[in-house]
mmCIF file of C-alpha atoms in Angstrom:
data_model
loop_
_atom_site.group_PDB
_atom_site.id
_atom_site.type_symbol
_atom_site.label_atom_id
_atom_site.label_comp_id
_atom_site.label_asym_id
_atom_site.label_seq_id
_atom_site.Cartn_x
_atom_site.Cartn_y
_atom_site.Cartn_z
ATOM 1 C CA MET B 1 112.242 71.816 82.148
ATOM 2 C CA LYS B 2 114.876 69.844 84.002
ATOM 3 C CA MET B 3 113.398 66.973 86.000
ATOM 4 C CA ARG B 4 114.933 63.643 86.961
ATOM 5 C CA PHE B 5 113.241 60.468 88.159
ATOM 6 C CA GLU B 6 115.024 57.807 90.140
ATOM 7 C CA ALA B 7 113.249 54.558 91.017
ATOM 8 C CA CYS B 8 114.088 53.399 94.504
ATOM 9 C CA GLY B 9 112.399 50.041 95.118
ATOM 10 C CA SER B 10 108.748 50.515 95.989
ATOM 11 C CA PHE B 11 108.790 54.276 95.332
ATOM 12 C CA GLY B 12 110.617 56.924 93.325
ATOM 13 C CA PHE B 13 112.323 60.281 93.740
ATOM 14 C CA LEU B 14 111.508 63.024 91.270
ATOM 15 C CA SER B 15 113.814 66.057 91.437
ATOM 16 C CA VAL B 16 112.915 69.409 89.921
ATOM 17 C CA ASP B 17 116.093 71.127 88.759
ATOM 18 C CA GLU B 18 114.551 74.568 88.189
ATOM 19 C CA SER B 19 114.638 77.655 90.396
ATOM 20 C CA ARG B 20 111.065 78.681 89.599
ATOM 21 C CA LEU B 21 107.935 76.576 89.209
ATOM 22 C CA ASP B 22 105.657 79.200 87.685
ATOM 23 C CA ALA B 23 103.087 79.881 84.956
ATOM 24 C CA SER B 24 105.730 79.734 82.218
ATOM 25 C CA VAL B 25 106.627 76.090 82.988
ATOM 26 C CA ALA B 26 103.467 74.698 84.635
ATOM 27 C CA ILE B 27 102.282 72.787 81.560
ATOM 28 C CA GLN B 28 105.764 71.415 80.856
ATOM 29 C CA PHE B 29 105.988 70.290 84.464
ATOM 30 C CA LYS B 30 102.733 68.322 84.175
ATOM 31 C CA ASP B 31 103.785 66.693 80.887
ATOM 32 C CA ARG B 32 107.228 65.758 82.173
ATOM 33 C CA PHE B 33 105.769 64.436 85.414
ATOM 34 C CA ARG B 34 103.407 62.170 83.474
ATOM 35 C CA ASP B 35 106.191 60.919 81.171
ATOM 36 C CA LEU B 36 108.588 60.224 84.011
ATOM 37 C CA THR B 37 106.176 58.454 86.350
ATOM 38 C CA GLN B 38 103.842 56.507 84.066
ATOM 39 C CA ASP B 39 106.138 53.473 83.604
ATOM 40 C CA ALA B 40 107.009 53.298 87.292
ATOM 41 C CA SER B 41 104.834 52.174 90.159
ATOM 42 C CA GLY B 42 104.521 53.207 93.785
ATOM 43 C CA ASP B 43 104.577 56.547 95.544
ATOM 44 C CA VAL B 44 106.543 59.535 94.270
ATOM 45 C CA ILE B 45 108.590 61.872 96.444
ATOM 46 C CA LEU B 46 108.917 65.243 94.744
ATOM 47 C CA ASP B 47 112.165 67.012 95.653
ATOM 48 C CA LEU B 48 111.538 70.775 95.525
ATOM 49 C CA SER B 49 114.733 71.845 97.313
ATOM 50 C CA ARG B 50 116.017 73.735 94.251
ATOM 51 C CA VAL B 51 112.719 75.542 93.675
ATOM 52 C CA ASP B 52 112.815 78.931 95.370
ATOM 53 C CA PHE B 53 109.571 80.260 93.898
ATOM 54 C CA LEU B 54 106.139 78.723 93.345
ATOM 55 C CA ASP B 55 103.141 80.678 92.029
ATOM 56 C CA SER B 56 99.486 79.598 91.825
ATOM 57 C CA SER B 57 100.036 78.026 88.391
ATOM 58 C CA GLY B 58 102.965 76.000 89.724
ATOM 59 C CA LEU B 59 100.829 74.977 92.676
ATOM 60 C CA GLY B 60 98.053 73.910 90.299
ATOM 61 C CA ALA B 61 100.597 71.804 88.415
ATOM 62 C CA VAL B 62 101.668 70.035 91.625
ATOM 63 C CA VAL B 63 97.985 69.301 92.388
ATOM 64 C CA ALA B 64 97.557 68.006 88.818
ATOM 65 C CA ALA B 65 100.597 65.756 89.363
ATOM 66 C CA ARG B 66 98.894 64.295 92.428
ATOM 67 C CA LYS B 67 95.867 63.436 90.268
ATOM 68 C CA ILE B 68 98.046 61.976 87.488
ATOM 69 C CA LEU B 69 99.348 59.367 89.933
ATOM 70 C CA GLY B 70 95.806 58.191 90.660
ATOM 71 C CA ALA B 71 94.235 56.801 93.807
ATOM 72 C CA GLY B 72 96.729 53.988 94.470
ATOM 73 C CA ARG B 73 99.887 56.121 94.515
ATOM 74 C CA ARG B 74 100.803 58.929 96.839
ATOM 75 C CA LEU B 75 102.655 62.170 96.078
ATOM 76 C CA GLU B 76 104.917 63.395 98.882
ATOM 77 C CA LEU B 77 106.936 66.617 98.945
ATOM 78 C CA ALA B 78 110.466 67.135 100.208
ATOM 79 C CA GLY B 79 112.842 70.061 100.707
ATOM 80 C CA LEU B 80 110.422 72.986 100.608
ATOM 81 C CA THR B 81 112.167 76.355 100.582
ATOM 82 C CA LEU B 82 110.544 79.152 102.616
ATOM 83 C CA PRO B 83 108.658 80.792 99.701
ATOM 84 C CA VAL B 84 107.293 77.418 98.565
ATOM 85 C CA ALA B 85 106.295 76.483 102.127
ATOM 86 C CA LYS B 86 104.531 79.836 102.476
ATOM 87 C CA VAL B 87 102.318 79.239 99.427
ATOM 88 C CA MET B 88 101.613 75.644 100.522
ATOM 89 C CA THR B 89 100.547 76.827 103.982
ATOM 90 C CA LEU B 90 98.399 79.764 102.850
ATOM 91 C CA THR B 91 96.485 77.551 100.418
ATOM 92 C CA GLN B 92 96.117 74.689 102.946
ATOM 93 C CA MET B 93 97.893 72.349 100.534
ATOM 94 C CA HIS B 94 100.237 71.359 103.370
ATOM 95 C CA THR B 95 97.263 69.359 104.723
ATOM 96 C CA VAL B 96 97.087 67.366 101.483
ATOM 97 C CA PHE B 97 100.687 66.328 100.837
ATOM 98 C CA PRO B 98 102.959 64.537 103.300
ATOM 99 C CA ILE B 99 105.926 66.952 103.634
ATOM 100 C CA HIS B 100 109.497 65.988 104.534
ATOM 101 C CA ALA B 101 112.434 68.253 105.400
ATOM 102 C CA ASP B 102 114.602 66.622 102.729
ATOM 103 C CA LEU B 103 115.057 63.367 100.791
ATOM 104 C CA ASP B 104 116.838 61.667 103.692
ATOM 105 C CA ALA B 105 113.886 62.443 105.949
ATOM 106 C CA ALA B 106 111.489 61.140 103.294
ATOM 107 C CA ARG B 107 113.494 57.911 103.032
ATOM 108 C CA ALA B 108 113.709 57.551 106.810
ATOM 109 C CA ALA B 109 109.943 58.017 107.160
ATOM 110 C CA ARG B 110 109.432 55.022 104.849
ATOM 111 C CA THR B 111 111.929 52.834 106.717
ATOM 112 C CA ASP B 112 110.277 53.693 110.041
ATOM 113 C CA ALA B 113 106.842 52.904 108.682
ATOM 114 C CA ARG B 114 107.800 49.350 107.764
ATOM 115 C CA MET T 1 121.260 102.240 100.637
ATOM 116 C CA SER T 2 117.964 101.148 102.080
ATOM 117 C CA ILE T 3 114.353 101.628 101.126
ATOM 118 C CA GLN T 4 113.782 102.942 104.666
ATOM 119 C CA ASP T 5 116.437 105.670 104.310
ATOM 120 C CA THR T 6 114.111 107.881 102.363
ATOM 121 C CA GLN T 7 112.314 108.890 105.603
ATOM 122 C CA GLY T 8 108.937 109.331 104.044
ATOM 123 C CA LEU T 9 110.167 110.519 100.686
ATOM 124 C CA ARG T 10 109.195 108.292 97.854
ATOM 125 C CA ARG T 11 112.005 106.737 95.860
ATOM 126 C CA ARG T 12 111.529 105.161 92.486
ATOM 127 C CA LEU T 13 112.951 101.641 92.475
ATOM 128 C CA VAL T 14 111.556 99.897 89.408
ATOM 129 C CA ASN T 15 110.214 101.074 86.066
ATOM 130 C CA LEU T 16 109.827 98.158 83.661
ATOM 131 C CA ARG T 17 107.914 97.456 80.486
ATOM 132 C CA PHE T 18 107.678 93.867 79.329
ATOM 133 C CA ALA T 19 105.630 91.539 77.126
ATOM 134 C CA ALA T 20 102.502 89.973 78.630
ATOM 135 C CA SER T 21 103.874 86.431 78.456
ATOM 136 C CA GLY T 22 104.857 83.877 81.064
ATOM 137 C CA ALA T 23 108.531 83.991 80.121
ATOM 138 C CA ALA T 24 108.729 87.811 80.148
ATOM 139 C CA VAL T 25 106.887 87.973 83.488
ATOM 140 C CA ARG T 26 109.391 85.529 84.976
ATOM 141 C CA GLU T 27 112.311 87.609 83.766
ATOM 142 C CA ALA T 28 110.760 90.851 85.059
ATOM 143 C CA LEU T 29 110.131 89.300 88.484
ATOM 144 C CA MET T 30 113.750 88.188 88.729
ATOM 145 C CA THR T 31 114.869 91.732 87.861
ATOM 146 C CA VAL T 32 112.541 93.113 90.562
ATOM 147 C CA ASP T 33 113.926 90.701 93.151
ATOM 148 C CA ALA T 34 117.520 91.666 92.367
ATOM 149 C CA THR T 35 116.610 95.364 92.516
ATOM 150 C CA LEU T 36 114.801 95.037 95.855
ATOM 151 C CA ALA T 37 117.678 93.005 97.284
ATOM 152 C CA ALA T 38 120.155 95.698 96.197
ATOM 153 C CA ALA T 39 117.912 98.342 97.816
ATOM 154 C CA GLY T 40 118.132 96.483 101.120
ATOM 155 C CA ALA T 41 114.631 95.005 101.239
ATOM 156 C CA VAL T 42 114.296 92.202 103.792
ATOM 157 C CA GLU T 43 113.661 88.655 102.589
ATOM 158 C CA ASP T 44 110.042 88.521 103.775
ATOM 159 C CA LEU T 45 109.139 91.674 101.852
ATOM 160 C CA ARG T 46 110.876 90.364 98.723
ATOM 161 C CA MET T 47 108.999 87.075 99.045
ATOM 162 C CA ARG T 48 105.640 88.852 99.338
ATOM 163 C CA ALA T 49 106.568 91.047 96.362
ATOM 164 C CA GLN T 50 107.359 87.994 94.233
ATOM 165 C CA ILE T 51 104.105 86.212 95.095
ATOM 166 C CA ALA T 52 101.911 89.308 94.662
ATOM 167 C CA LEU T 53 103.552 90.388 91.399
ATOM 168 C CA ALA T 54 103.442 86.890 89.932
ATOM 169 C CA GLU T 55 99.716 86.594 90.591
ATOM 170 C CA ALA T 56 98.950 90.129 89.394
ATOM 171 C CA CYS T 57 100.960 89.668 86.172
ATOM 172 C CA ASN T 58 99.547 86.183 85.529
ATOM 173 C CA ASN T 59 96.054 87.652 85.780
ATOM 174 C CA ILE T 60 96.941 90.257 83.159
ATOM 175 C CA VAL T 61 98.493 87.650 80.846
ATOM 176 C CA GLU T 62 95.498 85.311 81.150
ATOM 177 C CA HIS T 63 92.539 87.681 81.351
ATOM 178 C CA ALA T 64 93.488 91.101 79.969
ATOM 179 C CA TYR T 65 95.257 89.613 76.951
ATOM 180 C CA PRO T 66 93.483 86.285 76.342
ATOM 181 C CA LEU T 67 94.306 86.253 72.628
ATOM 182 C CA ALA T 68 97.979 85.470 73.120
ATOM 183 C CA PRO T 69 100.435 85.616 71.505
ATOM 184 C CA ASP T 70 99.862 89.315 70.899
ATOM 185 C CA PRO T 71 103.061 91.253 70.126
ATOM 186 C CA ASP T 72 101.462 94.487 71.361
ATOM 187 C CA ALA T 73 100.430 92.993 74.696
ATOM 188 C CA GLN T 74 102.579 94.764 77.262
ATOM 189 C CA ILE T 75 102.708 95.300 81.000
ATOM 190 C CA ARG T 76 104.196 98.359 82.667
ATOM 191 C CA LEU T 77 105.399 97.974 86.240
ATOM 192 C CA ASP T 78 106.367 100.794 88.580
ATOM 193 C CA ILE T 79 107.578 100.272 92.128
ATOM 194 C CA SER T 80 108.490 103.029 94.539
ATOM 195 C CA GLY T 81 109.706 102.694 98.094
ATOM 196 C CA ASP T 82 108.831 104.855 101.085
ATOM 197 C CA ALA T 83 109.150 104.626 104.851
ATOM 198 C CA GLY T 84 106.216 102.216 105.119
ATOM 199 C CA GLY T 85 107.036 99.825 102.310
ATOM 200 C CA LEU T 86 106.453 99.542 98.589
ATOM 201 C CA GLN T 87 103.848 101.146 96.343
ATOM 202 C CA ILE T 88 103.240 99.065 93.235
ATOM 203 C CA THR T 89 101.444 100.064 90.021
ATOM 204 C CA LEU T 90 100.771 97.746 87.087
ATOM 205 C CA ARG T 91 99.339 99.051 83.835
ATOM 206 C CA ASP T 92 98.088 97.237 80.743
ATOM 207 C CA ARG T 93 95.992 98.057 77.686
ATOM 208 C CA GLY T 94 94.072 94.776 77.571
ATOM 209 C CA ARG T 95 90.473 93.916 78.444
ATOM 210 C CA SER T 96 89.053 95.465 81.576
ATOM 211 C CA MET T 97 88.083 93.490 84.659
ATOM 212 C CA PRO T 98 84.387 92.523 84.853
ATOM 213 C CA GLU T 99 82.210 95.006 86.787
ATOM 214 C CA GLY T 100 81.528 94.253 90.426
ATOM 215 C CA PRO T 101 83.443 93.660 93.620
ATOM 216 C CA LEU T 102 87.029 92.429 93.425
ATOM 217 C CA PRO T 103 87.629 88.731 94.071
ATOM 218 C CA GLY T 104 88.201 88.173 97.788
ATOM 219 C CA ARG T 105 90.734 86.591 100.097
ATOM 220 C CA THR T 106 89.004 83.241 100.512
ATOM 221 C CA PHE T 107 91.027 80.318 99.231
ATOM 222 C CA PRO T 108 89.324 77.430 97.400
ATOM 223 C CA CYS T 109 88.211 74.621 99.680
ATOM 224 C CA VAL T 110 90.791 71.854 100.028
ATOM 225 C CA ASP T 111 89.705 68.411 101.227
ATOM 226 C CA PRO T 112 92.722 66.171 101.943
ATOM 227 C CA GLU T 113 90.439 63.110 102.016
ATOM 228 C CA ASN T 114 89.396 63.567 98.385
ATOM 229 C CA PRO T 115 92.484 64.216 96.251
ATOM 230 C CA ASP T 116 90.493 63.850 93.029
ATOM 231 C CA THR T 117 88.436 66.932 93.909
ATOM 232 C CA LEU T 118 91.421 69.146 94.789
ATOM 233 C CA PRO T 119 91.251 72.533 93.063
ATOM 234 C CA GLU T 120 94.007 73.280 90.520
ATOM 235 C CA GLY T 121 93.123 76.964 90.212
ATOM 236 C CA GLY T 122 91.420 79.813 92.025
ATOM 237 C CA PHE T 123 94.424 80.538 94.255
ATOM 238 C CA GLY T 124 95.737 83.590 92.395
ATOM 239 C CA TRP T 125 93.433 86.327 93.660
ATOM 240 C CA PRO T 126 93.349 85.126 97.286
ATOM 241 C CA LEU T 127 97.180 85.010 97.284
ATOM 242 C CA LEU T 128 97.347 88.510 95.797
ATOM 243 C CA ARG T 129 94.818 89.891 98.297
ATOM 244 C CA THR T 130 96.515 88.183 101.249
ATOM 245 C CA MET T 131 99.959 89.572 100.378
ATOM 246 C CA THR T 132 98.871 93.146 99.728
ATOM 247 C CA ARG T 133 97.151 96.172 101.284
ATOM 248 C CA ALA T 134 95.096 98.984 99.716
ATOM 249 C CA LEU T 135 94.554 97.166 96.449
ATOM 250 C CA SER T 136 92.570 99.014 93.801
ATOM 251 C CA ILE T 137 91.764 98.656 90.137
ATOM 252 C CA SER T 138 90.765 101.446 87.800
ATOM 253 C CA ARG T 139 90.389 102.003 84.083
ATOM 254 C CA GLN T 140 91.625 105.253 82.529
ATOM 255 C CA ASN T 141 91.998 106.060 78.829
ATOM 256 C CA GLY T 142 91.848 102.439 77.775
ATOM 257 C CA GLN T 143 94.346 101.434 80.431
ATOM 258 C CA ASN T 144 93.865 99.049 83.357
ATOM 259 C CA ILE T 145 95.639 100.335 86.452
ATOM 260 C CA LEU T 146 96.205 97.972 89.369
ATOM 261 C CA ARG T 147 97.655 99.515 92.517
ATOM 262 C CA PHE T 148 98.604 97.969 95.831
ATOM 263 C CA ARG T 149 100.960 98.329 98.766
ATOM 264 C CA LEU T 150 103.350 95.905 100.397
ATOM 265 C CA LEU T 151 104.155 96.843 103.968
ATOM 266 C CA LEU T 152 107.726 96.600 105.260
ATOM 267 C CA ALA T 153 106.535 94.513 108.194
ATOM 268 C CA ASP T 154 103.135 92.946 107.727
ATOM 269 C CA ARG T 155 102.030 91.307 110.962
ATOM 270 C CA THR T 156 98.596 90.466 109.681
ATOM 271 C CA ASN T 157 100.215 87.954 107.395
ATOM 272 C CA PRO T 158 102.513 85.800 109.498
ATOM 273 C CA VAL T 159 104.268 82.746 108.181
ATOM 274 C CA ASP T 160 103.674 79.841 110.509
ATOM 275 C CA GLU T 161 106.808 77.854 109.802
ATOM 276 C CA ASN T 162 105.648 75.097 112.132
ATOM 277 C CA ALA T 163 102.701 74.388 109.901
ATOM 278 C CA VAL T 164 104.806 72.541 107.363
#
């Protein structure tokens, strides 16, 4: 499971370098997410621009990631491809996660908010 | 070559047999997507096929064959195309579904104000039901048979791209 975390001041970018976030990698995703984010602080922006398929297990893993961060940290999503956006919308999860077009938009949203 | 060219005649597009495991399901789904793309299926139909097949196969892996890893646990997938869309049949020799009505289309309740209570499961069946038409399950000679249709153009299931 290829995932990279990059701390960026008060928050971090976590990129998923896999084309499918599905049942076969859902548990690995959760474990890697925990490992990569536990020593950092602040919100996490999850870059899903390389993920072109998300099933219900992958969705469950993203929800689990939100819970791993705890109450004080937020999980935001960036770069949703059409199939991923479709699953997020159908399940109403787009009402839970702040969603940005891409990483630049996610960064800009933080600058604007200051 | 297009799946519409058959003008009502049914054309066999996919006939696969694969292990009931997450990795084998993933590989089979990628084969299906390449086959449908080569047959001229539009992107929206391919997307619905991927979502529906993933959820249907995951259900088989998790519930029909709960004692994994089982080397005999297999899934057979047949897809044929006709003028209206795709007819899909999945067969397995695992446990049967519990008696009673099929799980419905209602998604688990999501409350954005309470992230700790967000559901991590329960999305599979509603996704499968939302993507598909004429879904049925039967049991014949120790085999579970799941059938459903994917329509070429399914207006009852629009993607609201403005929602995200």
